[in-house]
mmCIF file of C-alpha atoms in Angstrom:
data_model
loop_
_atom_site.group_PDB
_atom_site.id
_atom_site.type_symbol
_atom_site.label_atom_id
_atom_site.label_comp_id
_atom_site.label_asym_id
_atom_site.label_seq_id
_atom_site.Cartn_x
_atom_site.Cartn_y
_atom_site.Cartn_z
ATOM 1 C CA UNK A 1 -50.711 -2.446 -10.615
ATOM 2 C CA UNK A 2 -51.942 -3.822 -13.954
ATOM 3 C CA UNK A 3 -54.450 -0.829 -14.294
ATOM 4 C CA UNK A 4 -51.269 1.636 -14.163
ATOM 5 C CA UNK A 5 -49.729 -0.285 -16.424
ATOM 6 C CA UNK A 6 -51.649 -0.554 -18.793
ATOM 7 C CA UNK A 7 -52.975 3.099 -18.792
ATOM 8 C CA UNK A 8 -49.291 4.202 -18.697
ATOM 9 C CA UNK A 9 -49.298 1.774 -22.068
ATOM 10 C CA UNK A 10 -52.205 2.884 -23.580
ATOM 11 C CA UNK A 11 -50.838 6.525 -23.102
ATOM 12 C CA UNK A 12 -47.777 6.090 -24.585
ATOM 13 C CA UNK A 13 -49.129 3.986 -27.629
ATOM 14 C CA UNK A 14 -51.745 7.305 -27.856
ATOM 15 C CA UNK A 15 -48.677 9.450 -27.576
ATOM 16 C CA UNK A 16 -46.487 8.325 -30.279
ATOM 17 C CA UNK A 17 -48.840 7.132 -32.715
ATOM 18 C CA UNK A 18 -51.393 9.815 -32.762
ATOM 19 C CA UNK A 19 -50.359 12.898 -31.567
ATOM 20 C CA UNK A 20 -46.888 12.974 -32.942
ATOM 21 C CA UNK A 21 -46.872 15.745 -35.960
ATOM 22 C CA UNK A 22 -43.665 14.137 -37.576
ATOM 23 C CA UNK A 23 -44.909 10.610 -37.835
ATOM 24 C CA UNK A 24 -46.444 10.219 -41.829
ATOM 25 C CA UNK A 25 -48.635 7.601 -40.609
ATOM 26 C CA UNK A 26 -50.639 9.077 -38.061
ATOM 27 C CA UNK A 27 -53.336 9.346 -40.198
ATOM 28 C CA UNK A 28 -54.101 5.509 -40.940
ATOM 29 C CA UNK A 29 -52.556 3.856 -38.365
ATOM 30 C CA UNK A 30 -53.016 5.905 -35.147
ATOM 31 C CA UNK A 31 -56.991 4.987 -35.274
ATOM 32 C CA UNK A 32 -55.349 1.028 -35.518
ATOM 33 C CA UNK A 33 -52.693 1.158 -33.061
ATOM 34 C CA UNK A 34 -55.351 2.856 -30.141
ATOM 35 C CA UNK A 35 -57.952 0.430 -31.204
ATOM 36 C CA UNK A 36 -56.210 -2.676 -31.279
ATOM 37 C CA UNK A 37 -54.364 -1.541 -27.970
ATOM 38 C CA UNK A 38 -57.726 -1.257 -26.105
ATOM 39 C CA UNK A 39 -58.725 -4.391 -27.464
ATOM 40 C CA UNK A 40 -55.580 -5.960 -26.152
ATOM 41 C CA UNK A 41 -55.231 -4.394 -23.219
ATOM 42 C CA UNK A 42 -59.209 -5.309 -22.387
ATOM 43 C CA UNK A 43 -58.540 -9.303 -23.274
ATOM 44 C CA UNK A 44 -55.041 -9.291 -21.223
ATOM 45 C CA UNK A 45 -56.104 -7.551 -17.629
ATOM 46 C CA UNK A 46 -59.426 -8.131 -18.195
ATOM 47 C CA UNK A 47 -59.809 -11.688 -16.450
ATOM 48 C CA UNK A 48 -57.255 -10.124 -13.420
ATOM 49 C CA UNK A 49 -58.974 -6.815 -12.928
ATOM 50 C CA UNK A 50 -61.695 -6.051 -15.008
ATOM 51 C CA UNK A 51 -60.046 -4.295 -18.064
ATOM 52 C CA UNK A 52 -60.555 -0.791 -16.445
ATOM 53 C CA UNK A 53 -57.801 0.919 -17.523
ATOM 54 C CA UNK A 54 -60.361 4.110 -17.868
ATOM 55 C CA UNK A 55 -61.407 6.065 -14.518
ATOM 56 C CA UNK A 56 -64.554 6.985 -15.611
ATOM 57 C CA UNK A 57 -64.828 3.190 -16.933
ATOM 58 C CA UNK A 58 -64.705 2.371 -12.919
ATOM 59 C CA UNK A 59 -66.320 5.377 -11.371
ATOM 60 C CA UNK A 60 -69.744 5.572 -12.937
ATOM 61 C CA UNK A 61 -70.608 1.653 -12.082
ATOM 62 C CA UNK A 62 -69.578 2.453 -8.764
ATOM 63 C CA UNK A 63 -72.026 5.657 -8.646
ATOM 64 C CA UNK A 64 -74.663 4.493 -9.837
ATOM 65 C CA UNK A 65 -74.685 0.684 -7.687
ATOM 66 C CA UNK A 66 -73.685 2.932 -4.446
ATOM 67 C CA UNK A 67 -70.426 0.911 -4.065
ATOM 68 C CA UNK A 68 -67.239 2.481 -2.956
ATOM 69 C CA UNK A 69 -65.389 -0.189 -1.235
ATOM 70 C CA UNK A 70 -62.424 -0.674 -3.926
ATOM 71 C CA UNK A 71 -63.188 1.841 -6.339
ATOM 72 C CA UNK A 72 -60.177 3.905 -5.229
ATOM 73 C CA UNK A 73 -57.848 1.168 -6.896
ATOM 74 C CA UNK A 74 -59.152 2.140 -10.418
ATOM 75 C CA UNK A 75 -58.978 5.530 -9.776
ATOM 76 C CA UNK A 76 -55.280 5.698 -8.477
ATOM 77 C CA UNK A 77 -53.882 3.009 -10.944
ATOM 78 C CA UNK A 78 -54.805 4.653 -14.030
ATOM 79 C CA UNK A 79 -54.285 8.521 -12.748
ATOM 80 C CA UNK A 80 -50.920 7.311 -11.550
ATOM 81 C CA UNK A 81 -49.677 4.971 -15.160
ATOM 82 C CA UNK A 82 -50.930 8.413 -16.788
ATOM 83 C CA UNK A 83 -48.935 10.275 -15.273
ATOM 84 C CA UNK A 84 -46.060 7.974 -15.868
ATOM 85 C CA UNK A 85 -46.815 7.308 -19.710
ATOM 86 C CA UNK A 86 -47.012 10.797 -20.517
ATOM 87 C CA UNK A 87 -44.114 11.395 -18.646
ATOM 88 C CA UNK A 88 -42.027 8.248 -20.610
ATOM 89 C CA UNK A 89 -43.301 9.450 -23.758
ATOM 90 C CA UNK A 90 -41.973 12.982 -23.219
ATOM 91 C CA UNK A 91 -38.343 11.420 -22.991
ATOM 92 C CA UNK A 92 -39.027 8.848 -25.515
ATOM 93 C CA UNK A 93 -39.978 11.406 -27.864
ATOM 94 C CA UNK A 94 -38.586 15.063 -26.364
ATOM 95 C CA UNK A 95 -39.493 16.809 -29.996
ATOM 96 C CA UNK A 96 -42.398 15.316 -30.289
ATOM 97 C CA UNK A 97 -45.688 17.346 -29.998
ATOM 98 C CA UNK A 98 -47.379 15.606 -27.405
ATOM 99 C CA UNK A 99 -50.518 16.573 -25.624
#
């Protein structure tokens, strides 16, 4: 639940800070907003669930040590709060050109 979260977060911070054309700022603070998010974000879940809000963050551990037990829950949570933060910032922002 915290993985979705946060990815649906992370998205939305990505969405309206970086990719919107309209916003003058994009420039300087999009590269400060995305960074300090990921640094939050990392310090906040991290002691809960590891601070992998990435799915390739979570799968390639998992390859490599052979270990598949859980690894669905970090590939759902943050597939799903994409889908849900891109879909937020779309009616946040309906103008807005987001990727």
């Amino acid at each position: 639940m915290l993985e979705a979260v946060t990815t649906a977060l992370f998205v939305m911070v990505i969405s309206t800070v970086a990719t919107d054309k309209r916003a003058p700022w994009n420039g300087v603070f999009a590269p400060l907003a995305i960074g300090g998010f990921v640094f939050v974000g990392a310090n906040v879940i991290g002691p809960f669930t590891g601070g992998s809000f990435n799915i390739a963050r979570s799968l390639a551990p998992a390859i490599v040590a052979g270990s598949f037990g859980h690894v669905w829950i970090y590939l759902v949570g943050p597939a799903l709060g994409a889908i849900v933060g891109g879909s937020a910032a779309r009616m946040i922002s309906p103008k807005a050109r987001v990727a």
